[in-house]
Tab-separated table of C-alpha atoms and ligand atoms in Angstrom:
chain	number	residue	atom	x	y	z
A	2	MET	CA	0.000	0.000	0.000
A	3	ARG	CA	1.116	3.431	-0.836
A	4	LYS	CA	0.515	4.773	2.645
A	5	ASN	CA	3.318	2.565	3.880
A	6	TRP	CA	5.856	5.074	2.852
A	7	LEU	CA	3.842	8.201	3.224
A	8	TYR	CA	4.351	10.231	6.296
A	9	CYS	CA	1.645	12.764	6.830
A	10	ILE	CA	2.382	16.256	7.919
A	11	GLY	CA	-1.102	17.109	9.008
A	12	LEU	CA	-2.520	20.545	8.622
A	13	THR	CA	-4.479	20.119	11.810
A	14	ALA	CA	-3.636	18.119	14.876
A	15	LEU	CA	-6.529	15.878	13.910
A	16	PHE	CA	-5.078	15.203	10.496
A	17	LEU	CA	-1.740	14.564	12.017
A	18	LEU	CA	-3.231	11.817	14.135
A	19	SER	CA	-5.820	10.303	11.881
A	20	GLY	CA	-3.778	10.784	8.746
A	21	CYS	CA	-0.956	8.684	9.991
A	22	ASP	CA	-2.712	5.753	11.573
A	23	ASN	CA	-2.381	3.664	8.466
A	24	HIS	CA	1.241	4.488	8.259
A	25	GLN	CA	1.804	3.015	11.679
A	26	ARG	CA	-0.263	-0.097	11.056
A	27	ASP	CA	1.171	-0.936	7.678
A	28	ALA	CA	4.799	-0.113	8.060
A	29	ASP	CA	5.627	-3.310	9.886
A	30	SER	CA	9.292	-3.304	9.033
A	31	ALA	CA	9.825	0.243	10.253
A	32	LEU	CA	10.411	0.962	13.910
A	33	ILE	CA	8.007	3.683	15.010
A	34	LEU	CA	8.328	5.577	18.267
A	35	GLU	CA	5.888	8.179	19.505
A	36	GLY	CA	5.323	10.438	22.448
A	37	ARG	CA	4.296	13.869	23.634
A	38	THR	CA	6.284	17.025	24.169
A	39	MET	CA	5.815	20.806	24.110
A	40	GLY	CA	2.047	20.422	24.081
A	41	THR	CA	2.194	18.383	20.880
A	42	PHE	CA	3.229	14.971	19.537
A	43	TRP	CA	6.549	13.657	18.386
A	44	ARG	CA	7.170	10.722	16.103
A	45	VAL	CA	10.253	8.893	14.902
A	46	SER	CA	10.187	6.294	12.081
A	47	LEU	CA	13.318	4.264	11.554
A	48	ALA	CA	14.293	1.841	8.827
A	49	GLY	CA	16.754	-0.981	9.317
A	50	VAL	CA	16.883	-0.610	13.091
A	51	SER	CA	16.403	-3.625	15.349
A	52	PRO	CA	13.257	-3.568	17.543
A	53	ASP	CA	15.578	-4.403	20.461
A	54	ARG	CA	16.642	-0.782	20.455
A	55	ARG	CA	13.104	0.537	20.889
A	56	GLU	CA	13.074	1.063	24.621
A	57	LYS	CA	16.412	2.808	24.867
A	58	LEU	CA	15.721	5.046	21.877
A	59	GLN	CA	12.278	5.956	23.191
A	60	LYS	CA	13.884	7.079	26.429
A	61	GLN	CA	16.669	8.995	24.712
A	62	VAL	CA	14.246	10.861	22.451
A	63	GLN	CA	11.958	11.798	25.315
A	64	GLN	CA	14.920	12.971	27.364
A	65	ARG	CA	16.292	15.143	24.577
A	66	LEU	CA	12.884	16.726	24.011
A	67	ASP	CA	12.293	17.284	27.704
A	68	ASN	CA	15.665	19.053	27.866
A	69	ASP	CA	14.667	21.367	25.025
A	70	ASP	CA	11.371	22.069	26.720
A	71	ARG	CA	13.171	22.954	29.951
A	72	GLU	CA	15.185	25.532	28.038
A	73	LEU	CA	12.614	27.013	25.696
A	74	SER	CA	9.174	26.767	27.220
A	75	THR	CA	7.458	29.966	28.317
A	76	TRP	CA	4.881	27.678	29.946
A	77	LYS	CA	7.450	26.407	32.438
A	78	PRO	CA	8.288	29.071	35.045
A	79	GLU	CA	11.720	27.530	35.659
A	80	SER	CA	12.799	27.186	32.020
A	81	VAL	CA	15.893	29.104	30.935
A	82	ILE	CA	13.807	31.463	28.808
A	83	SER	CA	11.257	32.079	31.570
A	84	ARG	CA	14.044	33.023	33.939
A	85	PHE	CA	15.479	35.378	31.333
A	86	ASN	CA	12.035	36.894	30.852
A	87	ARG	CA	11.636	37.468	34.591
A	88	TYR	CA	15.091	39.035	34.917
A	89	ARG	CA	14.667	42.798	34.989
A	90	GLY	CA	18.246	43.938	34.426
A	91	SER	CA	20.296	44.622	31.319
A	92	GLU	CA	23.407	42.576	32.172
A	93	PRO	CA	24.244	39.803	29.662
A	94	GLN	CA	22.854	36.489	30.926
A	95	PRO	CA	24.790	33.281	30.210
A	96	VAL	CA	22.900	30.783	28.022
A	97	SER	CA	23.664	27.485	26.314
A	98	ASP	CA	24.941	27.350	22.734
A	99	ASN	CA	21.556	25.829	21.863
A	100	MET	CA	19.732	28.874	23.127
A	101	ALA	CA	22.165	31.228	21.396
A	102	ASP	CA	21.622	29.348	18.105
A	103	ILE	CA	17.841	29.433	18.225
A	104	VAL	CA	17.742	33.121	19.145
A	105	THR	CA	20.354	34.078	16.533
A	106	LEU	CA	18.440	32.344	13.767
A	107	SER	CA	15.131	33.770	14.972
A	108	LEU	CA	16.568	37.284	14.969
A	109	ARG	CA	17.947	36.793	11.461
A	110	ILE	CA	14.614	35.567	10.091
A	111	GLY	CA	12.962	38.371	12.048
A	112	GLN	CA	15.070	40.916	10.219
A	113	LYS	CA	14.440	39.328	6.833
A	114	THR	CA	10.686	39.396	7.402
A	115	ARG	CA	11.025	43.046	8.528
A	116	GLY	CA	9.911	42.124	12.020
A	117	GLU	CA	6.874	40.011	11.069
A	118	MET	CA	8.479	36.975	12.674
A	119	ASP	CA	9.235	38.458	16.060
A	120	ILE	CA	10.181	36.324	19.052
A	121	THR	CA	9.679	39.330	21.337
A	122	VAL	CA	5.973	39.355	20.481
A	123	GLY	CA	5.309	37.527	23.784
A	124	PRO	CA	3.419	40.341	25.589
A	125	LEU	CA	0.959	40.465	22.675
A	126	VAL	CA	0.660	36.679	22.536
A	127	ASN	CA	-0.156	36.714	26.234
A	128	LEU	CA	-2.573	39.633	25.895
A	129	TRP	CA	-4.537	37.684	23.290
A	130	GLY	CA	-4.575	34.606	25.485
A	131	PHE	CA	-2.192	32.289	23.645
A	132	GLY	CA	0.548	32.258	26.221
A	133	PRO	CA	0.476	31.025	29.791
A	134	ASP	CA	-1.997	33.850	30.665
A	135	LYS	CA	-5.729	33.198	30.429
A	136	GLN	CA	-7.812	34.022	27.366
A	137	PRO	CA	-9.275	37.525	27.506
A	138	ILE	CA	-13.026	37.778	27.999
A	139	ARG	CA	-13.290	40.673	25.581
A	140	ILE	CA	-11.213	41.986	22.694
A	141	PRO	CA	-8.303	43.915	24.198
A	142	SER	CA	-8.607	47.703	23.930
A	143	GLN	CA	-6.327	49.746	21.684
A	144	ALA	CA	-4.655	51.119	24.823
A	145	GLN	CA	-3.878	47.585	26.055
A	146	ILE	CA	-2.544	46.620	22.628
A	147	ASP	CA	-0.370	49.745	22.469
A	148	ALA	CA	0.973	49.068	25.960
A	149	ALA	CA	1.890	45.477	25.062
A	150	ARG	CA	3.380	46.552	21.727
A	151	ALA	CA	5.656	49.014	23.516
A	152	LEU	CA	7.264	45.997	25.239
A	153	THR	CA	8.207	44.302	21.961
A	154	GLY	CA	10.900	44.791	19.345
A	155	LEU	CA	13.766	42.686	18.025
A	156	GLN	CA	16.159	45.601	18.479
A	157	HIS	CA	15.903	45.132	22.251
A	158	LEU	CA	17.389	41.609	22.211
A	159	ARG	CA	21.005	40.642	21.516
A	160	VAL	CA	23.065	37.467	21.416
A	161	ILE	CA	26.637	37.981	22.570
A	162	GLN	CA	29.296	35.390	21.784
A	163	ARG	CA	32.390	35.374	23.991
A	164	SER	CA	35.241	32.911	24.224
A	165	GLU	CA	33.798	31.506	27.465
A	166	GLY	CA	30.290	31.090	26.068
A	167	ALA	CA	27.130	32.745	24.820
A	168	TYR	CA	24.920	35.374	26.462
A	169	LEU	CA	21.526	36.948	25.932
A	170	GLN	CA	21.002	40.603	26.667
A	171	LYS	CA	17.952	42.855	26.666
A	172	ASP	CA	17.729	46.605	27.019
A	173	LEU	CA	14.052	46.617	27.937
A	174	PRO	CA	13.356	45.144	31.384
A	175	ASP	CA	9.886	43.875	30.404
A	176	LEU	CA	10.987	42.230	27.173
A	177	TYR	CA	9.360	38.793	26.986
A	178	VAL	CA	10.877	36.303	24.568
A	179	ASP	CA	8.495	33.687	23.147
A	180	LEU	CA	10.233	30.880	21.269
A	181	SER	CA	7.052	28.826	20.765
A	182	THR	CA	7.060	29.372	17.051
A	183	VAL	CA	10.491	27.835	16.476
A	184	GLY	CA	10.469	25.200	19.219
A	185	GLU	CA	9.127	22.367	17.113
A	186	GLY	CA	11.657	22.866	14.331
A	187	PHE	CA	14.480	23.170	16.816
A	188	ALA	CA	13.444	19.967	18.585
A	189	THR	CA	13.072	18.146	15.265
A	190	ASP	CA	16.664	19.027	14.329
A	191	HIS	CA	17.740	17.697	17.701
A	192	LEU	CA	16.065	14.378	17.067
A	193	ALA	CA	17.852	14.153	13.719
A	194	ARG	CA	21.158	14.808	15.484
A	195	LEU	CA	20.362	12.165	18.073
A	196	MET	CA	19.724	9.615	15.309
A	197	GLU	CA	23.062	10.505	13.688
A	198	GLN	CA	24.809	10.076	17.043
A	199	GLU	CA	23.172	6.674	17.336
A	200	GLY	CA	24.547	5.666	13.928
A	201	ILE	CA	21.058	5.641	12.380
A	202	ASN	CA	21.013	6.886	8.787
A	203	ASN	CA	17.468	6.157	7.671
A	204	TYR	CA	14.974	8.120	9.683
A	205	LEU	CA	11.994	10.399	9.693
A	206	VAL	CA	11.709	12.563	12.785
A	207	SER	CA	8.892	14.909	13.600
A	208	VAL	CA	7.730	17.226	16.372
A	209	GLY	CA	4.346	18.895	15.877
A	210	GLY	CA	4.241	20.472	12.427
A	211	ALA	CA	7.961	20.028	11.705
A	212	VAL	CA	9.525	17.017	9.978
A	213	LEU	CA	13.030	16.069	8.858
A	214	THR	CA	13.988	12.964	6.927
A	215	ARG	CA	17.175	11.293	5.882
A	216	GLY	CA	17.911	8.236	3.791
A	217	LYS	CA	15.300	5.661	2.828
A	218	ASN	CA	12.213	4.166	4.416
A	219	ALA	CA	11.724	0.507	5.290
A	220	GLN	CA	10.755	-0.293	1.689
A	221	GLY	CA	13.967	1.231	0.399
A	222	ASN	CA	12.187	4.246	-1.106
A	223	PRO	CA	12.766	7.896	-0.236
A	224	TRP	CA	10.609	9.073	2.680
A	225	LYS	CA	7.641	10.982	1.453
A	226	VAL	CA	5.838	13.691	3.331
A	227	ALA	CA	2.244	14.463	2.447
A	228	ILE	CA	0.722	17.897	2.871
A	229	GLN	CA	-2.944	17.417	3.546
A	230	LYS	CA	-5.844	19.453	2.261
A	231	PRO	CA	-7.018	21.716	5.054
A	232	THR	CA	-10.682	20.765	4.831
A	233	ASP	CA	-10.596	17.194	3.703
A	234	LYS	CA	-11.730	14.725	6.318
A	235	GLU	CA	-10.941	11.817	4.010
A	236	ASN	CA	-7.247	12.313	4.339
A	237	ALA	CA	-6.752	13.679	0.844
A	238	VAL	CA	-3.262	14.749	-0.053
A	239	GLN	CA	-2.653	18.208	-1.437
A	240	ALA	CA	0.973	17.644	-2.346
A	241	ARG	CA	3.648	15.070	-1.705
A	242	VAL	CA	7.306	15.857	-1.282
A	243	ASP	CA	10.607	14.052	-1.032
A	244	LEU	CA	12.585	16.161	1.440
A	245	GLN	CA	15.998	14.886	0.312
A	246	GLY	CA	17.445	15.349	3.776
A	247	HIS	CA	15.801	18.724	4.414
A	248	GLY	CA	13.392	19.915	7.099
A	249	ILE	CA	9.788	20.964	6.517
A	250	SER	CA	7.419	22.935	8.685
A	251	THR	CA	3.844	24.171	8.386
A	252	SER	CA	2.209	27.063	10.160
A	253	GLY	CA	-1.531	27.507	9.894
A	254	SER	CA	-4.111	30.022	11.001
A	255	TYR	CA	-6.891	27.481	11.539
A	256	ARG	CA	-5.157	25.183	13.979
A	257	ASN	CA	-5.117	27.224	17.098
A	258	TYR	CA	-7.786	29.897	17.506
A	259	TYR	CA	-10.871	30.834	19.476
A	260	GLU	CA	-13.898	32.987	18.808
A	261	LEU	CA	-14.583	36.174	20.703
A	262	ASP	CA	-17.317	38.733	20.003
A	263	GLY	CA	-17.956	36.969	16.690
A	264	GLN	CA	-14.322	37.311	15.630
A	265	ARG	CA	-11.959	34.492	14.904
A	266	ILE	CA	-8.825	35.057	16.956
A	267	SER	CA	-5.750	33.352	15.504
A	268	HIS	CA	-2.678	32.528	17.570
A	269	ILE	CA	-0.435	34.248	15.047
A	270	ILE	CA	-0.053	37.920	15.857
A	271	ASP	CA	0.935	40.681	13.473
A	272	PRO	CA	3.575	42.551	15.496
A	273	GLU	CA	2.877	45.742	13.553
A	274	THR	CA	-0.819	46.023	14.418
A	275	GLY	CA	-0.563	44.020	17.640
A	276	ARG	CA	-3.601	42.008	16.493
A	277	PRO	CA	-4.154	38.428	15.324
A	278	ILE	CA	-3.807	37.950	11.564
A	279	GLN	CA	-7.018	38.011	9.571
A	280	HIS	CA	-6.167	37.411	5.938
A	281	LYS	CA	-6.919	34.532	3.605
A	282	LEU	CA	-3.653	32.671	3.884
A	283	VAL	CA	-4.604	29.370	5.479
A	284	SER	CA	-1.169	27.827	5.818
A	285	ALA	CA	2.451	28.297	4.864
A	286	THR	CA	4.758	25.311	4.454
A	287	VAL	CA	8.499	25.791	4.104
A	288	ILE	CA	11.305	23.374	3.235
A	289	ALA	CA	14.778	24.424	4.384
A	290	THR	CA	18.167	22.968	5.271
A	291	THR	CA	17.051	22.605	8.866
A	292	ALA	CA	13.612	22.182	10.403
A	293	LEU	CA	14.413	25.167	12.643
A	294	GLU	CA	14.815	27.451	9.644
A	295	ALA	CA	11.642	26.115	8.046
A	296	ASP	CA	9.768	26.700	11.302
A	297	GLY	CA	11.025	30.262	11.600
A	298	TRP	CA	10.063	31.239	8.065
A	299	ASP	CA	6.584	29.682	8.090
A	300	THR	CA	5.403	32.006	10.846
A	301	GLY	CA	6.777	35.117	9.155
A	302	LEU	CA	5.065	34.115	5.910
A	303	MET	CA	1.774	33.585	7.715
A	304	VAL	CA	1.940	37.086	9.169
A	305	LEU	CA	2.756	38.602	5.780
A	306	GLY	CA	-0.289	37.185	4.007
A	307	GLU	CA	-0.522	35.868	0.482
A	308	GLU	CA	0.994	38.588	-1.697
A	309	LYS	CA	3.840	39.647	0.565
A	310	ALA	CA	4.612	36.017	1.410
A	311	LYS	CA	5.001	35.215	-2.288
A	312	ALA	CA	7.271	38.207	-2.791
A	313	LEU	CA	9.441	37.232	0.190
A	314	ALA	CA	9.660	33.601	-0.946
A	315	LEU	CA	10.864	34.729	-4.370
A	316	ARG	CA	13.256	37.347	-2.976
A	317	GLU	CA	14.851	34.928	-0.500
A	318	HIS	CA	14.704	31.896	-2.851
A	319	LEU	CA	12.710	29.956	-0.279
A	320	ALA	CA	10.935	26.657	-0.911
A	321	VAL	CA	7.390	27.709	0.021
A	322	TYR	CA	3.925	26.217	-0.413
A	323	LEU	CA	0.892	28.347	0.407
A	324	ILE	CA	-2.747	27.356	0.801
A	325	ILE	CA	-5.109	30.277	0.333
A	326	ARG	CA	-8.829	30.424	1.103
A	327	GLN	CA	-10.932	31.247	-1.951
A	328	GLY	CA	-14.694	31.328	-1.578
A	329	ASN	CA	-15.635	27.998	-0.064
A	330	GLY	CA	-12.534	26.328	-1.378
A	331	PHE	CA	-8.786	26.775	-1.511
A	332	THR	CA	-6.094	27.615	-4.008
A	333	THR	CA	-2.415	26.831	-3.670
A	334	TRP	CA	0.837	28.434	-4.724
A	335	MET	CA	4.388	27.142	-4.687
A	336	SER	CA	7.737	28.768	-5.296
A	337	PRO	CA	10.065	27.214	-7.900
A	338	GLN	CA	12.309	25.960	-5.075
A	339	PHE	CA	9.401	24.083	-3.510
A	340	ASN	CA	8.431	22.629	-6.855
A	341	ALA	CA	11.788	20.870	-6.983
A	342	PHE	CA	10.761	18.727	-3.981
A	343	VAL	CA	7.268	17.838	-5.203
A	344	LEU	CA	6.660	14.300	-6.360
A	345	PRO	CA	4.442	13.576	-9.347
B	419	ADP	P1	1.879	26.077	15.682
B	419	ADP	O1	2.763	24.967	15.247
B	419	ADP	O2	1.255	25.908	17.029
B	419	ADP	O3	0.920	26.567	14.614
B	419	ADP	P2	3.584	28.231	15.020
B	419	ADP	O4	4.925	27.712	14.639
B	419	ADP	O5	2.690	28.713	13.936
B	419	ADP	O6	2.869	27.224	15.962
B	419	ADP	O7	3.769	29.418	16.071
B	419	ADP	C1	2.674	30.028	16.727
B	419	ADP	C2	3.121	30.602	18.061
B	419	ADP	O8	4.136	31.567	17.848
B	419	ADP	C3	2.022	31.363	18.793
B	419	ADP	O9	1.290	30.512	19.635
B	419	ADP	C4	2.809	32.394	19.565
B	419	ADP	O10	3.296	31.860	20.782
B	419	ADP	C5	3.972	32.707	18.669
B	419	ADP	N1	3.743	33.826	17.757
B	419	ADP	C6	2.582	34.413	17.380
B	419	ADP	N2	2.788	35.403	16.491
B	419	ADP	C7	4.116	35.436	16.279
B	419	ADP	C8	4.973	36.256	15.466
B	419	ADP	N3	4.492	37.210	14.691
B	419	ADP	N4	6.311	36.006	15.511
B	419	ADP	C9	6.804	35.040	16.310
B	419	ADP	N5	6.064	34.243	17.093
B	419	ADP	C10	4.742	34.443	17.085
B	420	MG	MG1	6.775	28.443	12.909
C-alpha cells in the first residue's frame, strides 16, 4: 500500500493523528516511536533498526525533548527562557549554545521578514490569550494593545558570543521572549542529530508540524511527506514531497484559535498592528536545510499574508507552499524551489 511510505504532515492536529494511523499499522518493518512534548506529539520512524533498540531510543528521544522544553518553554516558570524573561536587568545572561543558536536564527529571520516573525511578540501573545496567561473575555482595547506593543521589538534583544560562552542581553526590562514558534523545528533538528549520534542513517523525525527525513524508508524508497488538504476529512493529499534530507514545517491560522465577540482570533499575531492575523492565507509550508529554519520562516510568511509572502519567498529563494482560502474552497501556490521537492 502506498501509505506505507507516506508520512503525513497534518494541517491540523486531527489530520496529524488520523492521517498517519495507516502508516503506523502498515509499516511493519519500520520501527516507530511516539510520544508527547511541548504540548504536541513527536514521532520517529526508523528503517533498518532492530526492535531491540526501541526502549532505549524511546527514552533517549523523550529525554532530549524534555531538555529542550526545559530551556525554551514559556509555559514552564523555571525554564531558561522564563528566567530570562523574569530578569529585569540589562546585564548579559549566560545561556547554552543551543539557546544562542535558536535566538540568533530567529533574529535573522525576524530581520528578513522586517519584524513580522518576532520572538519578542510575547506580551501580545499573552494579551490575546495564547501564552500562559488566560484568554481575555473581551477583545483587548487599543490602549492595552499599544501598551503590550511598547514591550516588543527585536532591536531590544542581543546574542553575545564570547570565548567563554554565549549570552543573551535585553535593554528593555519587560521584554518577553516567546520561542514557541520555532520550538518544534528546533526539537526536530535535535532528534535528527540524536539519530546521527546513534549511527542511524534512515529516519523520519517529527515534532508537531515540523519534519526532517534522511535516507530511505523501510521499503527502500525515499521518505515521502504528504501535505494534507485543510478541509478534507478523508485524508486527501494536497501535495507530496521528497525532502531529500531537508526539514519541513507548516504554520496555519486554523489550527489554534478561538472565537470572541464573533471574531476568529488566531494565535499568530501581526507585530505591527498588535492584532491576530485576519487574511486569507490558510497555511504556509516551508522546506529548508534545517527544520528550525523552516519553522522560523513559516510564521513570518503567515503574518505577511498571500501577496507579501510570495514576494518574500521569491526574494529569498525559499521553498514555500501556500494554501489560500478562496470562496468555499482553496487555491495553492508554490515557489520554484518548492516545486523541486514535489513528487508527481
Ligand atoms: P503552531 O505549530 O502551534 O501553529 P507556530 O509555529 O505557527 O505554531 O507558532 C505560533 C506561536 O508563535 C504562537 O502561539 C505564539 O506563541 C507565537 N507567535 C505568534 N505570532 C508570532 C509572530 N508574529 N512572531 C513570532 N512568534 C509568534
Ligand atoms: Mg513556525
